[in-house]
XYZ file of C-alpha atoms in Angstrom:
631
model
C 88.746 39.133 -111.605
C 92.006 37.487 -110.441
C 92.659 37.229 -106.536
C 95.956 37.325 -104.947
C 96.427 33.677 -102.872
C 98.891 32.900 -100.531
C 101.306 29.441 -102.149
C 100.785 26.858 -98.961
C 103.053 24.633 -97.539
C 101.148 22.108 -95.726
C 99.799 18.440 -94.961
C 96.800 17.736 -94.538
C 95.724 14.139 -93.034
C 91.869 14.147 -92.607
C 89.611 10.896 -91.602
C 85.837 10.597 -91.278
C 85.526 7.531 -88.404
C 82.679 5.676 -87.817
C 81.353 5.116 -84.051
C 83.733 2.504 -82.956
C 87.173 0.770 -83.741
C 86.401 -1.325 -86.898
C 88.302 -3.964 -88.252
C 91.322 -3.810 -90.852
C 89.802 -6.632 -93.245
C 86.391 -5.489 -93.245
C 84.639 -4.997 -96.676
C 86.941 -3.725 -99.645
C 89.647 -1.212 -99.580
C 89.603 1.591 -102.663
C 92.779 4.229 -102.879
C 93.561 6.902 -105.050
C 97.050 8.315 -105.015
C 98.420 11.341 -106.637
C 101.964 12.952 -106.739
C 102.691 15.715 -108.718
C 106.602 17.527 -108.872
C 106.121 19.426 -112.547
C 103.877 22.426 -113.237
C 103.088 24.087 -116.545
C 102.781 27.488 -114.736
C 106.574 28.684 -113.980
C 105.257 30.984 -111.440
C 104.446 27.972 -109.927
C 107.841 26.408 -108.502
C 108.536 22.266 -109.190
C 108.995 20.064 -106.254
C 111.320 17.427 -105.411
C 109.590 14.555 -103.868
C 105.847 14.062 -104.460
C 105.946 11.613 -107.070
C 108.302 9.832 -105.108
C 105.764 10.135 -101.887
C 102.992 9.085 -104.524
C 104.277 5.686 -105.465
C 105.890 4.856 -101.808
C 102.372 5.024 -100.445
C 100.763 3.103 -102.947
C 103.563 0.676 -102.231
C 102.800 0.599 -98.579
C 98.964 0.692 -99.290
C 99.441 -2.541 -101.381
C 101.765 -4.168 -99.219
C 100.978 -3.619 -95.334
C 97.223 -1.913 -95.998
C 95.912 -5.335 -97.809
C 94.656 -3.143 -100.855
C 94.252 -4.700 -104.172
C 96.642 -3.047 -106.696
C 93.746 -3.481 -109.110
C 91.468 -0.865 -106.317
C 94.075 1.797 -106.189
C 94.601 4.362 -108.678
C 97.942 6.061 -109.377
C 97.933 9.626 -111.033
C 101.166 10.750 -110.959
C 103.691 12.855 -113.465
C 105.781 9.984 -114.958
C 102.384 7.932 -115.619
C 102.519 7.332 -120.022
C 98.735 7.083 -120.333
C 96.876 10.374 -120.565
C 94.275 9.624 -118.248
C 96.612 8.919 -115.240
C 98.264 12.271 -115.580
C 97.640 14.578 -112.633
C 95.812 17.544 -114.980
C 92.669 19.232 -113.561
C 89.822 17.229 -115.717
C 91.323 14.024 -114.885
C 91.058 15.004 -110.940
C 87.795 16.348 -111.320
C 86.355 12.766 -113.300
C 88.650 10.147 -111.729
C 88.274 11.009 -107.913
C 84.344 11.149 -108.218
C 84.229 7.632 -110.438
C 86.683 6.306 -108.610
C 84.592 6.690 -105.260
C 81.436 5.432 -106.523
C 82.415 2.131 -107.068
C 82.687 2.422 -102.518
C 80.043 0.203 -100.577
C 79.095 1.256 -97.056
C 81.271 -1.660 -95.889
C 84.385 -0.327 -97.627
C 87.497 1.739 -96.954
C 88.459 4.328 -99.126
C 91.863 6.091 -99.196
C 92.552 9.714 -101.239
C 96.107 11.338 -101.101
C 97.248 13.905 -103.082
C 100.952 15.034 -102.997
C 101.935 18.377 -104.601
C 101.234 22.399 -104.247
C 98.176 24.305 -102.659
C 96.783 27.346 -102.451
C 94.608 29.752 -100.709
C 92.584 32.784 -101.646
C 93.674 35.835 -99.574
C 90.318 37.390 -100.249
C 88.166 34.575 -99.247
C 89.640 31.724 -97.731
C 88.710 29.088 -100.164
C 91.399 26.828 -100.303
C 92.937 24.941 -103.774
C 95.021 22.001 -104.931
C 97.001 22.857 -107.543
C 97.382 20.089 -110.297
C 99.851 20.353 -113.105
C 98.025 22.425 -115.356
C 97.355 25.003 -112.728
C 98.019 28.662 -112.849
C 98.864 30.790 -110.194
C 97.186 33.888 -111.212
C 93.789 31.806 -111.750
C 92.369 29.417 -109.285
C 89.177 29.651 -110.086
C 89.243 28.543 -113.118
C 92.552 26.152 -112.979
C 92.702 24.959 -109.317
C 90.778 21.685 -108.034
C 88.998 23.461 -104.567
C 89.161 21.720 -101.292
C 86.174 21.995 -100.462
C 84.922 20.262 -103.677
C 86.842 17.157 -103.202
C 85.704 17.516 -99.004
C 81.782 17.012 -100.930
C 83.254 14.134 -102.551
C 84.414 12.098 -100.148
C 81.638 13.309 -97.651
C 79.373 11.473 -100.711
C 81.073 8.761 -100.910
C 79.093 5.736 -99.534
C 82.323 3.753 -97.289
C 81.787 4.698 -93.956
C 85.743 4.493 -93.346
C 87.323 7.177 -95.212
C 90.391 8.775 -95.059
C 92.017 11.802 -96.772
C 95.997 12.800 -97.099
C 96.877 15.689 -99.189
C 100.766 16.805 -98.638
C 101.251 19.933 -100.348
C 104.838 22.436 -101.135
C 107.103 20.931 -99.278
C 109.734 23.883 -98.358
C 112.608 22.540 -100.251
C 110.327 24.411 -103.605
C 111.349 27.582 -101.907
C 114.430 29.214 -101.373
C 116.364 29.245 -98.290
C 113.081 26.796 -97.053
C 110.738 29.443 -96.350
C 107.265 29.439 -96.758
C 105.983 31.832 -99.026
C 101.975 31.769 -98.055
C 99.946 30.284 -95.641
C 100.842 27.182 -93.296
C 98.821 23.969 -93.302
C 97.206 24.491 -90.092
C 95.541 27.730 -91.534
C 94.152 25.501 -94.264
C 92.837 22.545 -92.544
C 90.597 25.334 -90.177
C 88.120 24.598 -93.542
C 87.365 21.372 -92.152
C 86.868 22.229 -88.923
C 83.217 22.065 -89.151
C 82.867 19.452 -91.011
C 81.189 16.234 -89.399
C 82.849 13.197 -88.604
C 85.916 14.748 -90.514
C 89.649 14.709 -88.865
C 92.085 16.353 -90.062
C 96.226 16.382 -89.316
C 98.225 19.142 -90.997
C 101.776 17.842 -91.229
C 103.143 21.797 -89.846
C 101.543 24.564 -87.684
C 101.329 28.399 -88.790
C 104.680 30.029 -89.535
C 106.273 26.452 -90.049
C 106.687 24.193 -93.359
C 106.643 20.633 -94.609
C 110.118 19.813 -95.186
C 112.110 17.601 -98.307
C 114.255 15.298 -96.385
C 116.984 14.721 -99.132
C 118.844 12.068 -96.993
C 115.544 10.106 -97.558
C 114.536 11.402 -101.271
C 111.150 11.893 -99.621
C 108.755 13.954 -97.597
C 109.431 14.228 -93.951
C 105.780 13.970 -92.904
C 105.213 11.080 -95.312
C 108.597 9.119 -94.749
C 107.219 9.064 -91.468
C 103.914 8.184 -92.862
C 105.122 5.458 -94.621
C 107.094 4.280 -91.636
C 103.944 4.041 -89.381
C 101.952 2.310 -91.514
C 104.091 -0.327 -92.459
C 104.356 -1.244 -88.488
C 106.374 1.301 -86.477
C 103.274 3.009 -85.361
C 101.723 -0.327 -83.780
C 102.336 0.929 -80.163
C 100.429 -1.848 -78.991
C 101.416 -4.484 -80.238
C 98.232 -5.739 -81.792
C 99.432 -6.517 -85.211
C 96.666 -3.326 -86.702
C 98.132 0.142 -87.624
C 95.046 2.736 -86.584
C 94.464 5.890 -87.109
C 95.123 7.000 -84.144
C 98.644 5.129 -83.587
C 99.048 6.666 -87.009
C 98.634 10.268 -85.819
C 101.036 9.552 -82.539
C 103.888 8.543 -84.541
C 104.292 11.164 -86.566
C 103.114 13.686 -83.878
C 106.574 11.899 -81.718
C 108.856 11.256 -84.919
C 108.522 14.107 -87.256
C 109.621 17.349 -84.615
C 112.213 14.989 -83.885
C 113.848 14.074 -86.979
C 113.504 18.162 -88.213
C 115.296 19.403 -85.238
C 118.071 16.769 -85.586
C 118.390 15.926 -88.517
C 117.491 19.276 -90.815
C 118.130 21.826 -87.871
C 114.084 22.955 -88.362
C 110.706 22.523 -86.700
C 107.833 21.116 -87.856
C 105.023 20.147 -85.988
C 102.216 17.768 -86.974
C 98.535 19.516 -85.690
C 95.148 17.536 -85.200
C 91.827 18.979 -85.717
C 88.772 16.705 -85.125
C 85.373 18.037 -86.412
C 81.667 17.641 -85.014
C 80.529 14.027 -83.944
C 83.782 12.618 -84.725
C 83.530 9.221 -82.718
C 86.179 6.152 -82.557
C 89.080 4.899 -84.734
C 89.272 2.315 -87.470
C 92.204 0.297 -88.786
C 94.527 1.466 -91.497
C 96.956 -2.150 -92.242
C 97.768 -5.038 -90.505
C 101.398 -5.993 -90.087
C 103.169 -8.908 -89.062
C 103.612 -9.810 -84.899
C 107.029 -10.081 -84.458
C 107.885 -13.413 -82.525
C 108.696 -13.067 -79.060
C 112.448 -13.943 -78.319
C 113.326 -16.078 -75.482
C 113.784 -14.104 -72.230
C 116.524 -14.709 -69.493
C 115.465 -13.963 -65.732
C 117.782 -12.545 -63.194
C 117.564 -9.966 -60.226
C 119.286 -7.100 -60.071
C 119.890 -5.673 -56.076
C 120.596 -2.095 -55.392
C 121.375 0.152 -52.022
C 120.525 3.473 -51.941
C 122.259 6.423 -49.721
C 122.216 9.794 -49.517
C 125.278 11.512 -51.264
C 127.634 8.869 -50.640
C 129.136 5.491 -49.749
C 128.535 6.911 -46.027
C 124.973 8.777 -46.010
C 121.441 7.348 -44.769
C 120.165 4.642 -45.516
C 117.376 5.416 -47.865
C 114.180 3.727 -47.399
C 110.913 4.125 -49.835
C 113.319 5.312 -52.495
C 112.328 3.915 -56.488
C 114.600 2.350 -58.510
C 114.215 2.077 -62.394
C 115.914 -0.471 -64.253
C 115.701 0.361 -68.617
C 117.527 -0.469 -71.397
C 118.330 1.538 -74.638
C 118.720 0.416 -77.679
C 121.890 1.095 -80.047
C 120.045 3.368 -81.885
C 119.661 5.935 -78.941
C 116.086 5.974 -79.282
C 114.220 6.477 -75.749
C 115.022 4.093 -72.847
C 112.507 1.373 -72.275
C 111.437 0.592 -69.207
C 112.273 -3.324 -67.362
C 111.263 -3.064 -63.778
C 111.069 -0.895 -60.657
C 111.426 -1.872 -57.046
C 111.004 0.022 -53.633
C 113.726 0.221 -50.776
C 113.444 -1.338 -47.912
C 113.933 -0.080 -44.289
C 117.979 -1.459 -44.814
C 118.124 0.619 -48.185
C 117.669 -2.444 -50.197
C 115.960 -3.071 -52.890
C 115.937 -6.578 -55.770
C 114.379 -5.476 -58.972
C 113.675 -9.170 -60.905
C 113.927 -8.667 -64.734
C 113.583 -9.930 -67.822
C 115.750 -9.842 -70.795
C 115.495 -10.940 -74.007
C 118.452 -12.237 -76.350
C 118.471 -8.918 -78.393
C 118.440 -6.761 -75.106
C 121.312 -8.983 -73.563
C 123.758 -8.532 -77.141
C 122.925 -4.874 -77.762
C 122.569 -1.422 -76.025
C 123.170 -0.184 -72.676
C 121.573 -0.391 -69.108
C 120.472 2.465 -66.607
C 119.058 2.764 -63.341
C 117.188 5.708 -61.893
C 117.027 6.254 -58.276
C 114.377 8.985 -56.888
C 112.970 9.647 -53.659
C 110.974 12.723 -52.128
C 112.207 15.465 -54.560
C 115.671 14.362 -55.296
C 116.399 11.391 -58.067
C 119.925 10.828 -59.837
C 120.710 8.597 -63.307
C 123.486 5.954 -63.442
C 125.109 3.906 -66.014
C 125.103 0.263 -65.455
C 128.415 -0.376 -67.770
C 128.440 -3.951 -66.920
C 124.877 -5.013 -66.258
C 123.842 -7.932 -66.489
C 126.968 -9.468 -65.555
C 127.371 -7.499 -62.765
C 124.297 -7.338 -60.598
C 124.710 -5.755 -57.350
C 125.037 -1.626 -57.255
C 125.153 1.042 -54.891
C 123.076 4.023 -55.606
C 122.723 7.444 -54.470
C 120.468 10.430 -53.779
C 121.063 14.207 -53.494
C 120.677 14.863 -49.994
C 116.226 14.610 -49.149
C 114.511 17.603 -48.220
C 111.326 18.771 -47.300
C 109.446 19.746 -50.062
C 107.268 23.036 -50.465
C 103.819 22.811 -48.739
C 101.221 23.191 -50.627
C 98.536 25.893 -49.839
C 95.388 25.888 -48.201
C 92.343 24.627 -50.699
C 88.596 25.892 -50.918
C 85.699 24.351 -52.976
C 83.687 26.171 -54.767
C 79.904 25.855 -55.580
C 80.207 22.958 -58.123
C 82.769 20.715 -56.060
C 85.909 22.359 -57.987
C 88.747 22.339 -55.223
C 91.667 25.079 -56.140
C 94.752 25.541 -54.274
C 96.160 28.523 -53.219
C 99.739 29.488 -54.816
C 101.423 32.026 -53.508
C 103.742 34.578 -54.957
C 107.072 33.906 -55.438
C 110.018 34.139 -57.665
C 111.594 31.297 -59.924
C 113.365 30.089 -63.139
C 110.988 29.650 -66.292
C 112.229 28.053 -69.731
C 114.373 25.363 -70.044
C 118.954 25.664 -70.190
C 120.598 26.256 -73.387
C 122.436 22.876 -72.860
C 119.113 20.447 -72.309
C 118.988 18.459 -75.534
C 115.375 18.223 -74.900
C 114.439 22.130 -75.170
C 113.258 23.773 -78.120
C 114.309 26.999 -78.848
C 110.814 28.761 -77.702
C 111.335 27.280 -74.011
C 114.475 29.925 -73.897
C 116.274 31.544 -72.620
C 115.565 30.247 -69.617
C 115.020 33.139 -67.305
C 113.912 34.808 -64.007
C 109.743 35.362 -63.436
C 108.277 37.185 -60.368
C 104.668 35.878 -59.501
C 103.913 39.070 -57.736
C 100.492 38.120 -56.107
C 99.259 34.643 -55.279
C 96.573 33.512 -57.000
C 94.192 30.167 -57.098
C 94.447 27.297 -58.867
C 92.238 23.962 -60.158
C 93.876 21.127 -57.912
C 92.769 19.453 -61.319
C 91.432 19.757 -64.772
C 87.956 20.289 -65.491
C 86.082 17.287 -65.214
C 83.268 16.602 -67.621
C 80.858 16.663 -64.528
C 82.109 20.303 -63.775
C 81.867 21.330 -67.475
C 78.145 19.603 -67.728
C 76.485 21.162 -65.110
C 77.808 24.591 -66.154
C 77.289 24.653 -69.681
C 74.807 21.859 -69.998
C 76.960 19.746 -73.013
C 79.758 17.727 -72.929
C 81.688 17.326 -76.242
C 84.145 14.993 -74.581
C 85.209 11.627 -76.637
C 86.323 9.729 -73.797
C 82.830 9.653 -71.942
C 82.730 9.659 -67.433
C 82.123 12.094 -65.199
C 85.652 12.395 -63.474
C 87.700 12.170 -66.497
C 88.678 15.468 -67.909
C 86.660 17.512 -70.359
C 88.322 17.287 -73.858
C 87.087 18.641 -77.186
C 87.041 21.722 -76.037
C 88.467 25.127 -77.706
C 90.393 28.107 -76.121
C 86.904 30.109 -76.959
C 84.604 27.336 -74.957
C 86.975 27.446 -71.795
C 86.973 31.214 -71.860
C 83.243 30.987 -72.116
C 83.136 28.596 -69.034
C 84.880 31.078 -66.908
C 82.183 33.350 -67.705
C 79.265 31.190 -67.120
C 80.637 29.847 -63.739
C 81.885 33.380 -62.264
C 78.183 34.505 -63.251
C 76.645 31.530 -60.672
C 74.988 33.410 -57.639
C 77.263 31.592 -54.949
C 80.322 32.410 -57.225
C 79.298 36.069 -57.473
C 78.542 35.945 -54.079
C 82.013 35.178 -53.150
C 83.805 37.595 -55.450
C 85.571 34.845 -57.629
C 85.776 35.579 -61.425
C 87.481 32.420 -62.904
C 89.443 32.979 -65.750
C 92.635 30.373 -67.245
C 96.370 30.463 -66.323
C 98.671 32.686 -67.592
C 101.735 30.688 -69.143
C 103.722 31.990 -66.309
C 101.924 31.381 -63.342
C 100.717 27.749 -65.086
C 104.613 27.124 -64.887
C 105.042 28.444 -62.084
C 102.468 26.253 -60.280
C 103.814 23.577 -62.267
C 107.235 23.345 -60.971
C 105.849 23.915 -57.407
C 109.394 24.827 -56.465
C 111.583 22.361 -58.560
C 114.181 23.257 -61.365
C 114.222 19.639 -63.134
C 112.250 18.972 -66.203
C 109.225 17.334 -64.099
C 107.876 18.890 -61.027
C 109.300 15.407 -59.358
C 112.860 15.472 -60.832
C 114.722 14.403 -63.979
C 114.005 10.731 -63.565
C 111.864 10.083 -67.305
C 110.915 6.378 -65.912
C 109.081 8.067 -62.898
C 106.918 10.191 -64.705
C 104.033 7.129 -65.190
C 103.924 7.722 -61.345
C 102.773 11.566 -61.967
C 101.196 11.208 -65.685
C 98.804 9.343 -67.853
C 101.135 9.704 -71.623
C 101.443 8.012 -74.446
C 103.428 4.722 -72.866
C 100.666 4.124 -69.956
C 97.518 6.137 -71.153
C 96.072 3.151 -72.961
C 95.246 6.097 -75.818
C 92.787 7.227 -73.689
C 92.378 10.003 -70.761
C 91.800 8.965 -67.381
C 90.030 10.169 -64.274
C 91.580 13.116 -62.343
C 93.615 13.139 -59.402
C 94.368 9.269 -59.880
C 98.415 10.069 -60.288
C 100.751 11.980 -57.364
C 100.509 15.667 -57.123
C 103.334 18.200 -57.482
C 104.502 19.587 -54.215
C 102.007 21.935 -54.140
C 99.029 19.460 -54.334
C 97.746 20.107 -57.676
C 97.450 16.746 -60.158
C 97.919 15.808 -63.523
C 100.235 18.692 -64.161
C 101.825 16.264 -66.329
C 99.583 14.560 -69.135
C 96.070 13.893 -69.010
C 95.006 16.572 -71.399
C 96.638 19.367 -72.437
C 95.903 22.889 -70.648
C 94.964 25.867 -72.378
C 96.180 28.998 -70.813
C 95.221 33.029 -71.246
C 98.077 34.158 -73.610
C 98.759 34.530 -77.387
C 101.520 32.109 -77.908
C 104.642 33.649 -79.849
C 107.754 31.087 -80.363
C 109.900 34.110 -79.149
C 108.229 36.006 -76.543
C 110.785 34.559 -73.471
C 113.724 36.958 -75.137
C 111.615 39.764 -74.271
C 109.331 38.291 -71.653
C 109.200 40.933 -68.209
C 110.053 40.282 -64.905
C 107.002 40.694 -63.494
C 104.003 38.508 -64.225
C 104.097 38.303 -68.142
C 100.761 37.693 -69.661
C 102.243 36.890 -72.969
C 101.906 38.591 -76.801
C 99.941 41.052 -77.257
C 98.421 39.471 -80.555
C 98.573 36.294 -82.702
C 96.730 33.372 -84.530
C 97.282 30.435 -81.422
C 97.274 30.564 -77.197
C 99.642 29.034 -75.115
C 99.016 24.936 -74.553
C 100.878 23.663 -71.400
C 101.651 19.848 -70.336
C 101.104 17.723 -72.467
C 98.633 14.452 -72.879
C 97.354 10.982 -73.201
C 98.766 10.984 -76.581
C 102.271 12.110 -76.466
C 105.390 11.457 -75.119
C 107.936 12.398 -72.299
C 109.490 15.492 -73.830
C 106.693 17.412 -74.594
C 104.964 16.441 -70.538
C 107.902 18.345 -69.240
C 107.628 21.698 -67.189
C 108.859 23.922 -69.745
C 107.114 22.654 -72.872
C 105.689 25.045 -74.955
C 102.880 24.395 -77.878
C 99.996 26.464 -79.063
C 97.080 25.898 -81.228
C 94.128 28.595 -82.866
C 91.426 29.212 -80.259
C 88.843 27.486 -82.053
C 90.309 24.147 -82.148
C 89.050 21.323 -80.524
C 90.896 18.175 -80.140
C 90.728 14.950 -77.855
C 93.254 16.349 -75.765
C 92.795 19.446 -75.335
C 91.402 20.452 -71.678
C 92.086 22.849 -68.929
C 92.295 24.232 -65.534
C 90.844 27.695 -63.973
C 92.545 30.370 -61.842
C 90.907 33.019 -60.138
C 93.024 35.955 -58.520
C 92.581 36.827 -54.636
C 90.347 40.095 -54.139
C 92.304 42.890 -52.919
């Protein structure tokens, strides 16, 4: 019987860790690389770059990973030799030979670049090598879940899996013609110690970026592992950095340079514990470093406003590339408005780029050029008039030591401007929401404490009792509403906790404001509000340690992300009511709001929008609760 399958376009990046972060050099390192761009089956459309991918990895591998040339098998298309030709029987014996020469010491690398499929009628997911057909899987496709067995029986303890499959330049117009890669990496979402990254969520693809003659998701890839993705500096490419960089570079690129989306997404499976090294790269030198001090007066408005004391000042530099301002120092006014910020700058910092300075206080903050910094030291800054901001409302705790804060009802702006470069098209159009009844909210995230003592686990990573829960799914957080709203002193009260709706977590968010942070448009401030990807450490932190919004709650920003109640639909703001929207009526992910540990400044801001399936469970994912006044 033949089954009708759905032709995927996806990446899949999947890593079984051991219990701690392991060295680079430890032990021998074993690949297996495979790229295939022909197909006998001419149902089954070529592709453009997956040979190309194939032997660019192996490249990088070889080069930055420290693996022997001689331990790293290349089956790809253009190979002369039979037995190096991506066909079915040659996956099937190679992989499994190939991974049985692995000690428990060892690191073993599989990737496999070319088409996939899955089985509408069951699920089972397939690679496709170049003697597959279409019309029968069974029979001609190399299963996923076969080659999961293979490397789950494979002795290294450090394993790590990238298949990057139908890229959308193999369809026309780039569409995808099946199902997306996040749909097929929900296989290994039960399996343990397994991680797995799928290079584009459901009802996106993996694009060809011609420009490059590669993959996006593996130019990117590439790029990380040779170095870019050593965020700190350590001179060791993990898996982790790994994930960050292409989680920050590949949305990027696809909106500006292909006019698309694609977004990487991260599923971690059962008893997944710790990172481990993927290639060590070269510590560049440190250049020599000129000191000066920079002095700055702030006013409000003008040249004759107040004197401004307690007001920040951020001094950052960006590079000629345009890529996202780095910050130098910061410095505090004085009661005489005054402020000198002492800097360092290197020789490359001093011959290229530009200089900024962000000024903030209270609620206000304003961006200025420094043209011709650092020969010119001394500036005058100012501030949009300070106000006083929003109160927040009065708090209650409840029976476990969860404070919430009561929001009231009110009216404001949700989405983000057609003219902020940041936005992506689901934050608009920006548009008017009326919170018609107030409502309370968790001054923070769950904390693992909280979560422990109702449900009697914690699946967190990050291990302490006042750091947020993590590794937790839409379904589990839903299920902790129920189980605390069930506790006699809850019932006793009347509170049934339930999560956010995207609107009123927005709402709450903003507190009031209409910049892209609750605090203003400042992006150097935001490591006062946040724990992200530049000052996380890659690694949560314990609640309520940044400033709250003006309504009191914390960590708003970062942290963890936030699951809320609704389906999330890339579209729903052009037909979202007035009154209190409570999202799609159906769909395959709910709404995640504010971002994390692990990413960057963009997606922390008020408006951003992601979603993920409600089963997932990630190292960032958190949340809040809500409950609704009784009437």
């Amino acid at each position: 019987m033949r089954h009708p399958v759905f032709l995927t376009c996806f990446t899949l990046f999947c890593v079984l860790f051991p219990r701690c972060v392991s060295s680079a050099d430890e032990g021998q390192k074993w690949a297996v690389v495979i790229g295939v761009n022909e197909y006998l089956d001419p149902k089954i459309p070529a592709l453009k770059y997956c040979v190309a991918d194939a032997r660019k990895l192996f490249e990088t591998l070889t080069k930055q990973g420290g693996f022997d040339p001689e331990r790293v098998l290349l089956i790809t298309d253009d190979q002369t030799r039979a037995h190096l030709r991506p066909l079915r029987l040659n996956l099937q014996r190679q992989i499994g030979d190939w991974l049985e020469n692995c000690r428990p010491e060892d690191t073993v690398v599989v990737t496999f670049s070319g088409h996939g499929f899955v089985a509408r009628d069951t699920g089972e997911g397939f690679l496709a090598p170049a003697d597959c057909e279409k019309d029968n899987l069974r029979a001609t496709g190399f299963p996923t879940e076969r080659l999961r067995q293979m490397m789950r029986n494979c002795q290294a303890r450090q394993k790590l899996l990238i298949l990057d499959c139908c890229h959308a330049g193999a369809v026309r117009s780039g569409e995808p013609t099946g199902a997306s890669g996040e749909e097929l990496s929900q296989a290994f979402t039960q399996a343990q110690g397994l991680i797995t990254l799928a290079s584009s969520r459901r009802d996106e693809v993996s694009h060809a970026w011609s420009d490059k003659q590669q993959g996006l998701f593996t130019y990117f890839l590439v790029e990380g592992l040779a170095g870019a993705a050593d965020f700190d500096g350590d001179g060791v490419v993990n898996v982790d950095e790994l994930y960050r960089y292409t989680y920050e570079k590949v949305p990027l690129a696809a909106q500006r340079e292909l006019n698309a989306r694609q977004r990487p997404v991260r599923v971690i499976g059962p008893e997944t514990e710790g990172v481990f090294a993927l290639s060590r790269v070269a510590i560049a030198p440190r250049p020599l470093n000129t000191a000066l001090v920079a002095t700055f007066i702030v006013r409000e408005e003008n040249a004759n406003g107040r004197l401004v004391e307690g007001a920040t000042v951020e001094l950052f530099h960006r590079g000629p590339d345009g890529t996202r301002p780095s910050l130098l120092a910061t410095g505090r006014t004085d009661s005489s408005g005054r402020v000198q910020v002492p800097v360092n700058l290197s020789l490359s910092q001093q011959a290229q780029g530009t200089f900024a300075a962000s000024v903030s206080h209270a609620e206000s903050s304003r961006n200025y050029n420094l043209e011709k910094f650092p020969h010119s030291r001394s500036y005058a800054l100012y501030v949009p008039r300070v106000t006083t901001p929003m109160q927040a409302g009065r708090t209650i705790e409840n029976s476990i030591g969860m404070k919430l804060a009561l929001i009231p009802a009110g009216e404001f702006l949700m989405g983000s401007p057609d003219n902020d470069r940041d936005a992506w098209e689901s934050e608009q159009p920006k548009h008017t929401v009326r919170i018609t009844k107030p409502f309370y909210m968790g001054v923070t995230e769950v904390t693992q404490e909280q979560y422990e003592r109702v449900m009697g686990t914690n699946p967190s990573i990050f291990k302490g009792a006042q750091l947020p829960v993590e590794r937790v799914s839409w379904e589990d957080a839903v299920k902790f509403c129920r189980e605390l709203s069930a506790l006699p002193a809850e019932r006793s009260a009347g509170r049934v906790y339930r999560l956010p709706t995207e609107a009123e977590w927005e709402y709450a968010c903003r507190a009031g404001s209409k910049t892209k942070w609750s605090f203003g448009d400042a992006e150097p401030s935001l490591g006062e509000y946040a724990w992200y990807h530049s000052n996380s450490g890659e690694k949560t932190h314990p609640v309520g340690t940044k400033k709250p919004n003006a309504w009191g709650l914390y960590d708003m920003h970062g942290n963890v992300w936030e699951w809320c109640s609704d389906w999330y639909a890339e579209a729903y703001y052009a037909n979202s009511p007035l009154d209190d929207p409570t999202g799609a009526t159906s769909g395959s992910s709910r709404v995640l709001r504010g971002g994390s540990w692990a990413h960057n400044a963009r997606s922390c801001r008020s408006a951003y929008r992601d979603g993920s399936t409600p089963s997932n469970r990630d190292n960032d994912l958190g949340f809040r609760l809500a409950f609704s006044l009784v009437e």
